XYZ file of C-alpha atoms in Angstrom:
689
model
C 20.186 3.960 -48.746
C 18.937 2.399 -46.108
C 18.554 -0.765 -47.908
C 21.888 -0.481 -48.611
C 23.290 -0.190 -44.919
C 21.052 -3.211 -43.985
C 22.789 -5.277 -46.612
C 26.113 -4.606 -45.815
C 25.404 -5.223 -41.948
C 23.670 -8.583 -42.805
C 26.586 -9.386 -45.394
C 29.209 -8.619 -42.552
C 27.337 -10.599 -40.296
C 26.048 -13.821 -42.056
C 28.969 -14.205 -45.067
C 31.902 -12.533 -43.162
C 31.552 -14.406 -39.664
C 31.500 -18.329 -38.602
C 27.838 -18.450 -36.891
C 29.431 -20.894 -34.890
C 31.792 -18.282 -33.013
C 28.737 -15.721 -33.212
C 26.665 -18.111 -31.457
C 29.184 -18.712 -28.579
C 29.580 -14.840 -28.617
C 26.126 -14.235 -28.637
C 25.838 -16.497 -25.578
C 28.388 -15.036 -23.313
C 26.943 -11.852 -23.991
C 23.389 -12.936 -22.904
C 24.761 -14.154 -19.601
C 26.796 -11.455 -18.895
C 24.522 -8.658 -20.006
C 21.899 -10.308 -17.608
C 24.207 -10.394 -14.627
C 25.194 -7.014 -15.492
C 21.681 -5.778 -14.883
C 20.979 -7.923 -12.198
C 23.922 -6.480 -10.225
C 23.460 -2.519 -11.402
C 19.927 -3.218 -9.780
C 21.577 -4.080 -6.458
C 23.860 -0.923 -6.983
C 20.873 1.524 -7.181
C 19.326 -0.051 -3.558
C 22.669 0.256 -1.836
C 24.714 2.940 0.016
C 28.402 3.853 0.911
C 30.793 1.172 0.608
C 28.520 -1.516 -0.207
C 27.458 0.443 -3.038
C 30.682 0.992 -4.603
C 31.495 -2.738 -4.229
C 28.545 -3.913 -6.249
C 29.089 -0.841 -8.710
C 32.742 -2.403 -9.137
C 31.453 -5.819 -9.777
C 28.573 -4.700 -12.067
C 31.420 -2.509 -14.125
C 34.203 -5.506 -14.403
C 31.135 -8.022 -15.462
C 29.837 -5.712 -17.983
C 33.065 -4.832 -19.013
C 34.658 -8.004 -19.550
C 31.398 -9.289 -21.467
C 32.009 -6.591 -23.657
C 35.343 -7.404 -24.129
C 34.541 -11.451 -24.549
C 31.835 -10.645 -27.015
C 34.221 -8.871 -29.207
C 37.001 -11.434 -29.058
C 34.888 -14.376 -29.548
C 33.152 -12.851 -32.520
C 36.236 -11.808 -34.144
C 37.564 -15.575 -33.867
C 34.660 -16.186 -36.340
C 35.720 -13.150 -38.559
C 36.858 -15.205 -42.231
C 37.748 -12.739 -44.350
C 41.326 -11.881 -42.684
C 43.779 -14.941 -43.554
C 46.107 -14.894 -41.398
C 45.753 -12.907 -38.012
C 47.039 -12.361 -34.691
C 46.221 -10.088 -31.616
C 48.975 -7.611 -30.376
C 49.259 -8.541 -26.802
C 49.624 -5.203 -24.983
C 46.914 -3.135 -26.894
C 44.616 -6.302 -26.419
C 44.893 -5.956 -22.263
C 44.553 -2.588 -23.008
C 41.263 -3.124 -24.533
C 40.174 -4.886 -21.795
C 41.024 -2.213 -19.182
C 39.186 0.395 -21.443
C 36.175 -1.470 -21.613
C 35.872 -2.274 -17.903
C 36.557 1.476 -17.102
C 34.332 2.786 -19.407
C 31.306 0.668 -18.341
C 32.117 1.268 -14.528
C 32.223 5.194 -15.140
C 28.594 4.946 -17.658
C 26.961 2.825 -14.367
C 28.496 4.777 -11.820
C 26.970 8.437 -13.600
C 23.737 6.158 -13.822
C 23.946 5.136 -10.125
C 24.557 8.424 -8.527
C 22.638 10.439 -10.780
C 19.342 9.906 -8.874
C 16.253 10.658 -11.104
C 17.561 13.263 -13.416
C 18.560 13.122 -16.884
C 22.350 11.841 -15.513
C 20.596 8.305 -15.601
C 20.345 8.265 -19.022
C 23.465 10.184 -19.550
C 25.441 7.302 -17.938
C 24.096 5.190 -20.610
C 25.455 7.124 -23.147
C 28.948 7.275 -21.591
C 28.640 3.296 -20.982
C 27.947 2.961 -24.749
C 30.814 5.429 -25.867
C 32.650 2.917 -23.611
C 31.791 -0.009 -25.760
C 33.011 2.130 -28.625
C 36.130 2.708 -27.644
C 36.909 -0.585 -26.223
C 35.701 -2.114 -29.882
C 37.877 0.139 -32.019
C 40.827 0.080 -29.298
C 40.436 -3.812 -29.673
C 40.308 -3.553 -33.535
C 44.008 -1.705 -33.485
C 45.364 -4.819 -32.003
C 43.988 -7.024 -35.164
C 47.247 -7.602 -37.123
C 46.237 -9.366 -40.479
C 47.879 -9.665 -43.967
C 46.409 -6.928 -45.373
C 45.113 -3.180 -44.965
C 42.114 -2.047 -42.954
C 40.100 0.787 -44.561
C 37.434 2.370 -42.485
C 34.298 3.646 -43.554
C 33.392 6.821 -41.163
C 29.641 6.685 -41.452
C 29.244 3.047 -40.297
C 31.803 4.044 -37.284
C 29.596 6.825 -36.478
C 26.489 4.507 -36.542
C 27.935 1.990 -34.299
C 28.795 4.119 -31.904
C 25.638 6.024 -31.960
C 23.416 3.101 -31.665
C 25.627 1.698 -28.586
C 24.983 4.902 -26.968
C 21.255 5.187 -27.642
C 20.557 1.524 -26.613
C 23.046 1.869 -23.465
C 20.677 4.615 -22.504
C 17.373 2.477 -22.859
C 19.330 -0.154 -21.019
C 19.895 2.417 -18.057
C 16.340 3.841 -18.478
C 14.710 0.743 -17.887
C 16.913 -0.545 -15.154
C 16.528 2.279 -13.081
C 13.473 3.632 -14.150
C 11.046 0.683 -14.155
C 7.211 0.829 -14.545
C 6.372 -3.190 -14.291
C 8.503 -6.119 -13.050
C 9.332 -6.919 -16.918
C 11.506 -3.725 -17.312
C 14.653 -5.356 -16.185
C 14.373 -7.987 -19.313
C 13.597 -4.837 -21.495
C 17.087 -3.541 -19.672
C 18.837 -6.852 -20.504
C 17.705 -6.833 -24.069
C 18.531 -3.033 -24.972
C 22.158 -3.773 -23.294
C 22.528 -6.811 -25.440
C 21.613 -5.003 -28.587
C 23.893 -1.887 -27.790
C 27.173 -4.175 -27.578
C 25.807 -6.160 -30.700
C 25.357 -2.925 -32.650
C 28.505 -1.536 -31.740
C 30.491 -4.938 -32.521
C 28.547 -6.199 -35.902
C 28.064 -2.323 -37.184
C 31.813 -1.417 -36.345
C 32.577 -4.855 -38.298
C 30.719 -3.511 -41.218
C 32.825 -0.447 -41.244
C 35.904 -2.416 -42.438
C 37.180 -2.802 -45.964
C 39.987 -5.281 -45.724
C 42.164 -5.226 -48.571
C 44.835 -8.341 -48.597
C 48.134 -7.849 -49.162
C 50.108 -11.121 -48.725
C 53.524 -9.290 -48.801
C 52.661 -8.184 -45.158
C 53.786 -10.545 -42.266
C 51.842 -11.193 -39.027
C 54.532 -10.161 -36.094
C 55.538 -12.858 -34.252
C 54.847 -11.596 -31.065
C 50.750 -11.527 -31.537
C 48.378 -14.066 -29.799
C 47.197 -16.436 -32.008
C 43.512 -16.757 -32.500
C 43.227 -20.318 -30.848
C 45.158 -19.150 -27.694
C 43.451 -15.897 -27.069
C 39.896 -17.753 -27.631
C 40.443 -20.487 -25.165
C 41.603 -17.645 -22.880
C 38.948 -15.515 -23.357
C 36.446 -18.311 -22.934
C 37.875 -19.795 -19.770
C 38.258 -16.373 -18.297
C 34.561 -15.424 -18.908
C 33.376 -18.658 -17.220
C 35.255 -17.915 -14.032
C 34.049 -14.329 -14.145
C 30.199 -15.117 -14.676
C 30.415 -18.208 -12.091
C 31.897 -15.767 -9.393
C 29.180 -13.005 -10.268
C 26.633 -15.447 -10.367
C 27.397 -16.946 -7.104
C 27.624 -13.219 -5.285
C 24.415 -12.661 -6.827
C 22.729 -15.643 -5.578
C 24.360 -15.422 -2.365
C 22.991 -11.430 -1.955
C 19.529 -12.826 -3.100
C 19.493 -15.813 -0.592
C 20.494 -13.385 2.417
C 17.939 -10.946 1.276
C 14.984 -13.690 1.214
C 16.139 -15.112 4.748
C 15.964 -11.126 5.980
C 12.297 -10.871 4.274
C 11.062 -14.014 5.904
C 12.794 -12.990 9.446
C 10.945 -9.566 9.246
C 7.519 -11.041 7.843
C 7.658 -13.383 11.110
C 8.657 -10.205 13.366
C 5.748 -8.518 11.644
C 3.328 -11.286 12.896
C 4.434 -11.223 16.121
C 3.521 -9.112 19.359
C 7.094 -7.976 20.681
C 6.017 -7.367 24.122
C 4.427 -10.489 24.622
C 5.709 -12.891 21.896
C 2.221 -13.905 21.055
C 0.774 -13.504 17.335
C -0.589 -9.985 16.843
C -3.685 -8.884 15.212
C -2.444 -9.577 11.588
C -1.434 -12.787 12.435
C -4.643 -13.661 13.847
C -6.448 -12.184 10.720
C -4.433 -14.592 8.668
C -4.987 -17.414 11.022
C -8.890 -16.780 10.898
C -9.113 -16.667 7.382
C -7.741 -19.749 7.186
C -9.505 -21.624 9.192
C -12.756 -20.103 7.737
C -11.851 -22.013 4.686
C -10.140 -25.298 5.859
C -12.015 -27.320 8.889
C -10.005 -29.411 10.965
C -13.016 -32.333 10.990
C -16.221 -33.331 10.195
C -18.772 -30.880 11.900
C -16.386 -29.111 13.508
C -16.811 -25.081 13.522
C -14.567 -22.188 14.247
C -15.226 -20.497 17.637
C -13.536 -16.825 18.704
C -13.230 -15.810 22.274
C -12.730 -12.381 22.791
C -11.493 -11.005 26.450
C -9.354 -8.138 27.834
C -7.985 -7.733 31.473
C -9.897 -6.631 34.324
C -8.232 -3.950 36.800
C -5.232 -3.817 34.274
C -5.669 -0.045 34.406
C -5.589 -0.053 38.088
C -2.109 -1.959 37.779
C -0.683 0.554 35.361
C -1.895 3.828 37.129
C -0.446 2.504 40.802
C 2.566 0.700 39.665
C 3.429 2.360 36.538
C 3.719 0.863 32.771
C 6.712 -1.251 33.586
C 4.693 -3.366 36.104
C 1.622 -3.296 33.238
C 4.227 -4.898 30.620
C 5.354 -7.130 33.365
C 1.543 -8.497 33.654
C 1.049 -8.755 29.879
C 4.280 -10.810 29.472
C 3.704 -13.075 32.250
C -0.077 -13.573 30.891
C 1.040 -13.734 27.669
C 3.419 -16.834 28.424
C 0.566 -18.421 30.765
C -1.521 -18.677 27.890
C 0.530 -19.600 25.046
C 1.487 -22.849 27.675
C -2.057 -23.760 27.686
C -3.077 -23.724 24.247
C -3.757 -27.467 22.623
C -3.566 -28.633 18.741
C -6.312 -26.531 16.753
C -6.422 -23.592 19.416
C -4.645 -20.140 18.696
C -4.491 -17.078 21.097
C -3.270 -13.238 19.917
C -2.687 -10.149 21.526
C -4.497 -7.700 19.677
C -3.620 -4.661 21.283
C -3.378 -2.855 25.003
C -4.660 -5.704 27.260
C -7.068 -6.972 24.680
C -6.595 -10.624 23.430
C -8.148 -13.048 20.949
C -8.434 -16.746 21.036
C -9.679 -19.312 18.452
C -10.444 -22.739 18.227
C -11.184 -24.859 15.321
C -12.627 -27.988 17.093
C -15.799 -26.500 18.310
C -18.676 -29.258 18.106
C -20.545 -27.568 21.187
C -20.520 -24.762 23.698
C -18.558 -27.192 26.138
C -15.278 -27.196 23.761
C -15.324 -22.991 23.955
C -15.900 -23.241 27.706
C -13.065 -25.507 28.504
C -10.923 -23.218 26.418
C -12.120 -20.167 28.223
C -11.545 -21.811 31.693
C -8.320 -22.811 31.163
C -7.336 -19.277 29.986
C -9.372 -17.887 32.790
C -7.444 -20.067 35.421
C -3.825 -18.600 34.075
C -5.110 -15.042 33.863
C -6.387 -14.842 37.675
C -3.315 -16.200 39.149
C -1.183 -13.593 41.267
C 1.782 -12.095 39.029
C 4.894 -11.357 41.373
C 6.549 -8.103 40.554
C 8.934 -6.337 42.786
C 7.747 -7.752 46.026
C 4.129 -6.975 44.941
C 1.420 -9.083 44.150
C -0.747 -7.990 40.938
C -4.131 -9.438 40.491
C -6.078 -9.233 37.008
C -9.305 -10.958 36.088
C -11.119 -11.095 32.706
C -14.643 -12.023 31.050
C -14.981 -14.148 27.910
C -17.063 -13.330 24.882
C -17.592 -16.018 22.214
C -19.030 -15.920 18.867
C -19.240 -18.957 16.442
C -18.298 -18.696 12.733
C -21.721 -19.656 11.033
C -22.930 -19.557 7.371
C -24.761 -16.255 8.322
C -22.016 -14.511 9.380
C -18.892 -12.732 7.788
C -15.447 -13.292 9.294
C -15.105 -9.220 9.734
C -18.491 -9.501 11.801
C -17.373 -12.284 13.889
C -14.861 -9.889 16.215
C -17.576 -7.598 16.674
C -19.939 -10.228 18.120
C -17.448 -11.589 20.285
C -16.841 -8.307 21.374
C -20.611 -7.802 22.100
C -20.546 -11.051 24.065
C -17.327 -9.867 26.302
C -19.194 -6.730 27.497
C -22.265 -8.555 28.501
C -20.056 -11.033 30.315
C -18.337 -8.121 31.803
C -22.097 -6.945 33.201
C -22.521 -10.583 34.820
C -19.509 -10.441 36.593
C -15.722 -10.770 36.336
C -14.194 -14.066 34.939
C -17.378 -14.849 33.142
C -17.999 -16.262 29.923
C -20.716 -15.135 27.720
C -21.795 -16.529 24.213
C -23.300 -14.319 21.603
C -27.069 -14.425 20.747
C -29.205 -12.304 18.548
C -30.595 -10.384 21.324
C -27.118 -8.846 21.696
C -27.977 -7.020 18.602
C -28.553 -3.509 20.320
C -24.587 -2.780 18.934
C -25.688 -3.401 15.290
C -28.918 -1.062 15.896
C -26.730 1.554 17.189
C -24.341 1.405 14.134
C -26.882 1.933 11.668
C -28.232 4.818 13.510
C -24.829 6.429 13.660
C -24.800 5.296 9.846
C -27.680 7.274 9.193
C -26.527 10.368 11.387
C -23.318 10.444 9.360
C -25.100 10.852 6.197
C -27.253 14.070 7.601
C -24.598 14.898 9.658
C -22.481 15.812 6.631
C -25.003 18.161 5.384
C -25.233 20.069 8.586
C -21.607 20.612 8.847
C -20.732 18.611 11.542
C -17.650 17.375 10.252
C -14.592 19.308 10.188
C -10.852 18.398 9.637
C -8.150 18.650 12.330
C -4.410 18.809 11.283
C -1.588 16.898 12.862
C 2.068 18.267 11.987
C 4.736 15.808 10.026
C 8.178 17.242 11.278
C 11.757 16.378 9.935
C 13.315 14.243 12.481
C 16.861 16.094 12.825
C 15.503 20.127 12.295
C 12.521 19.752 14.106
C 10.891 21.811 10.986
C 7.210 21.185 10.060
C 7.374 19.512 6.544
C 3.276 18.969 6.242
C 0.267 18.050 7.990
C -1.979 15.177 7.966
C -5.636 15.634 7.524
C -7.799 14.085 10.309
C -11.753 13.715 10.482
C -13.505 14.723 13.503
C -17.220 14.572 14.097
C -19.210 16.953 16.393
C -22.530 15.084 16.940
C -25.102 17.149 18.068
C -26.042 14.611 20.608
C -23.238 12.494 21.228
C -20.831 15.045 20.968
C -17.285 13.920 19.811
C -17.840 10.556 18.289
C -14.359 9.000 17.766
C -12.954 8.274 14.505
C -12.452 4.526 15.613
C -15.985 4.568 15.886
C -17.591 5.999 13.159
C -15.063 5.250 10.150
C -15.398 1.637 10.349
C -19.574 2.123 10.343
C -18.747 4.306 7.134
C -16.635 1.717 5.425
C -19.108 -1.245 6.375
C -22.246 1.106 4.739
C -19.931 2.328 1.833
C -20.593 5.946 3.004
C -16.789 6.225 3.107
C -16.590 7.048 -0.245
C -18.721 10.315 -0.134
C -17.271 10.913 3.086
C -13.456 10.372 1.780
C -14.512 12.609 -1.428
C -15.434 15.549 1.235
C -12.374 15.192 3.169
C -9.968 15.427 -0.057
C -11.842 18.548 -1.300
C -11.547 20.070 1.911
C -8.068 19.025 2.774
C -6.682 20.504 -0.756
C -8.752 23.520 -0.600
C -7.710 24.387 2.867
C -3.815 23.519 1.983
C -4.304 25.628 -1.593
C -4.877 29.013 0.739
C -1.673 28.300 2.598
C 1.089 30.731 1.876
C 3.715 28.126 2.896
C 3.743 25.708 0.510
C 3.947 22.597 2.964
C 2.529 18.790 2.028
C -0.975 17.867 2.920
C -1.456 13.972 3.573
C -4.942 12.308 3.356
C -6.161 8.991 4.148
C -7.801 7.100 1.128
C -10.550 4.339 1.816
C -10.417 0.759 0.406
C -13.336 1.475 -1.500
C -12.031 4.726 -2.717
C -8.963 3.182 -4.217
C -11.179 0.105 -5.764
C -13.466 3.127 -7.570
C -11.844 3.487 -11.197
C -13.410 7.130 -11.092
C -11.053 7.958 -8.118
C -8.068 9.105 -10.369
C -10.741 11.399 -12.050
C -12.294 12.594 -9.184
C -8.439 13.748 -7.635
C -7.793 15.486 -10.767
C -10.946 17.504 -10.942
C -10.297 18.453 -7.118
C -6.790 19.837 -7.904
C -7.775 21.884 -10.527
C -10.895 23.205 -9.039
C -8.949 24.217 -5.865
C -5.738 25.121 -7.565
C -3.584 22.731 -4.930
C 0.086 22.085 -6.549
C -0.789 18.136 -7.108
C 3.034 17.707 -5.828
C 1.875 18.855 -2.309
C -1.040 16.065 -2.109
C 0.158 12.831 -0.438
C -2.427 9.937 -0.588
C -2.097 7.549 2.369
C -3.069 4.093 1.244
C -3.259 1.080 3.776
C -2.334 -2.623 2.302
C -5.913 -3.706 2.924
C -7.015 -1.613 -0.266
C -4.208 -3.154 -2.216
C -4.629 -6.805 -1.536
C -8.528 -6.351 -2.128
C -7.599 -6.011 -5.910
C -3.834 -5.900 -6.567
C -4.048 -5.177 -10.551
C -6.694 -2.400 -10.304
C -4.711 -0.766 -7.349
C -1.551 -0.907 -9.511
C -3.437 1.009 -12.222
C -4.746 3.848 -9.802
C -1.744 4.242 -8.191
C -0.079 4.740 -11.639
C -2.948 7.137 -12.461
C -2.760 8.923 -9.248
C 1.212 9.336 -9.666
C 1.209 10.646 -13.448
C -1.008 13.324 -12.032
C 1.717 14.588 -9.601
C 0.443 13.230 -6.472
C 2.312 11.228 -4.109
C 1.302 7.851 -2.832
C 2.223 6.685 0.951
C 2.141 3.105 2.364
C 0.315 3.953 5.601
C 0.432 1.479 8.532
C 3.309 -0.437 7.080
C 4.424 -3.387 9.471
C 1.099 -4.331 10.247
C 0.465 -6.428 7.311
C 1.717 -10.077 6.156
C 2.908 -8.984 2.586
C 4.018 -5.301 3.104
C 7.400 -6.327 1.673
C 6.128 -7.498 -1.842
C 4.102 -4.184 -1.762
C 7.033 -2.276 -1.912
C 8.508 -4.133 -4.508
C 5.654 -4.150 -6.381
C 4.053 -0.750 -6.082
C 5.836 2.876 -6.852
C 5.347 4.430 -3.190
C 7.031 7.619 -2.181
C 6.790 7.161 1.037
C 6.556 4.680 4.130
C 4.655 5.349 7.283
C 5.708 3.022 10.144
C 2.751 1.990 12.157
C 2.697 3.495 15.749
C 2.644 0.269 17.292
C 6.058 -0.626 16.418
C 7.569 2.940 17.358
C 5.900 2.801 20.604
C 8.143 -0.144 21.474
C 11.542 0.692 20.255
C 12.819 1.730 23.519
C 11.660 -1.043 25.814
C 11.152 -3.937 23.239
C 13.957 -5.635 21.165
C 11.870 -6.680 18.455
C 9.767 -3.407 18.066
C 13.352 -1.646 17.514
C 14.385 -4.474 15.234
C 11.401 -4.192 13.151
C 11.554 -0.213 13.056
C 15.290 -0.716 11.570
C 14.609 -3.287 9.507
C 11.784 -1.051 7.625
C 14.722 1.612 7.938
C 17.003 -0.500 6.020
C 14.661 -1.682 3.568
C 13.546 1.380 2.418
C 16.854 3.203 2.184
C 17.724 0.205 -0.068
C 14.716 1.211 -2.214
C 15.185 4.681 -2.021
C 11.723 5.348 -0.017
C 11.891 7.988 2.665
C 10.096 6.816 5.828
C 7.801 8.748 8.565
C 7.510 7.412 11.739
C 3.847 7.747 13.554
C 3.090 7.701 17.341
C 6.198 9.637 18.186
C 5.414 10.651 22.008
C 8.959 10.378 23.876
C 12.719 11.863 23.680
C 13.355 8.172 23.406
C 11.180 7.727 20.215
C 13.283 10.722 18.761
C 16.377 9.685 19.575
C 16.095 6.480 18.486
C 14.469 7.614 15.181
C 17.227 9.882 14.554
C 20.283 7.497 15.298
C 18.450 4.800 12.690
C 18.096 7.752 10.123
C 14.185 8.050 9.905
C 13.637 11.554 7.942
C 10.470 12.334 9.181
C 8.066 11.977 12.441
C 4.892 12.473 13.548
C 2.830 11.954 16.897
C 1.937 14.214 20.385
C 5.707 14.929 21.045
C 5.326 17.375 18.256
C 1.700 18.228 18.843
C -1.810 16.599 18.557
C -4.376 17.261 15.977
C -5.806 20.547 16.106
C -8.345 22.602 14.308
C -7.026 24.992 11.138
C -7.352 28.155 13.294
C -4.552 26.486 15.308
C -2.033 26.201 12.592
C -2.253 29.691 11.249
C 1.437 30.805 12.413
C 2.779 27.676 10.656
C 0.796 27.840 7.355
C 0.605 31.413 6.660
C 3.847 32.652 8.147
C 5.388 36.130 7.089
C 6.738 35.643 3.360
C 10.565 35.788 5.024
C 9.428 32.747 7.136
C 9.935 29.895 5.131
C 8.466 26.339 5.954
C 12.054 24.988 6.493
C 12.017 27.488 9.428
C 8.628 26.486 11.075
C 10.280 24.342 13.782
C 8.104 22.871 16.817
C 8.625 24.856 19.820
């Protein structure tokens, strides 16, 4: 039976059709299906009126493609003798085609992640069938058409099935190749409806029947269809390309903003790291080396305390302008945070080269700064480290910092070069590394929890677990001090496992099923055993995987792109959610969003801090929210500390916030009223005071 069906379809395609017309129809179909899927991808990333416009365009092109494919292929149908097409029904079939495809795409586009997505594909496929059989009713021929109903049903089922597959691949991509699978499935859907539908025909010739004079001839219809499709495809392609070009320009502008410090206009830490990586590989001349100069502003805290933060910002802006004006070819300066700056020269042949650069910068920094009738004065001390074969790039900054603190001991406006005698800091880190291992066994570590709140209602929606170390002699060692040491020593893997297990155990004991966010270190993400560890901890603690949110930084992804993608997919298959942490601080964050299936974006606090005072910070946060909305990824803003921050984020549509405005990280005992509220006190009622 199957062989008979295939033989009938084969005979219809290769014997009853002129293959030249079939080839033309397939060419139009391939171009139209490709554009339809690409336009539909725009639909899924838009909102409001813009979403409706792209939906109409996708439906119009998809419906017109189906209609044109049908009638171009019909021009090559050779068994009918003299034939033509009734004008009214022919045009009606075009309207049905456009309406059916648009309806199917609309159901899929507005169906979210539910089965409505595939249901929209089924509607689309049935729309293809409606167009085909209405179009065939317009076919006037010298003979009688007898239909094989089993083939009719088969064509409708094939169209519905492959259209559902097309929508599934377009809207639920697993790899970047899924969109090509969606195009292929849509091509098969349209072709199946037509050619299986044509195989359903038995044409009984009857020369006594006359073709009405009012019909459209095949030649006229063919030229009209081909001309119309070329115009439509050209217009749709132009619209798509213009939109793609606009997005590329926005992406490049955002990248430039993300590499720039919004207050001073200088490059930021990410830009410096990019520049240093490039400089470490490419020397500018024979014998030239790279020197790093680290410096901050002496007496800057006093300026802030006496004159306020506006004065401090004015000092930073002025010094940023001055430093930028004295940088020469082969030199680079960046603000890396607070009053901390870093400079680099690629033309280091001897100490005099770095000393001259340091002297130029010191001369600009010590000049008085006039502000509101006051003369503000700051100084600096510069530490210099040289990039040699025996030092890693990531250790270079630490060496420059050590030299800077030695310079401060000498006196303000001093310059000090790093040497091995300053390695006491390194020995100190080694001691802390050993203390960490024993401290974990002695129970010196504990978790603190910081609220994550709904921006609009203030409701607590979850907590981030943050590690704290109560050292027996040093008391509270800040995470900024011991986490980098744990990462360098490799102990972060063991420490991270303890944090994950403890956070899951605690969260599983809460009466209110709030989410718990845990940071994942680069080494953890690179460990192929990590997904298995997460699965074991979830089973051991009984925590619902949907409540666990694993926060991953861009650094962890860049280290091994392919392994990171595999690990993230494995973690998502367990039911855990994945968040991109510190978004905006890296130079390839946008490509990360497109390549990785993130469930949340966390905007870094350095951008949130400046939204009320810096147009650039506001632009970066606003751009992130727009991009995330287009990709249907919720956003949480970190570092929210003021009413201005909250109001800005509410106006821009940020859904979640975290920061001192809502609460500092606190021990487990201080969140009891939220996580174990009475039964009728649901999580959505646990609002910030």
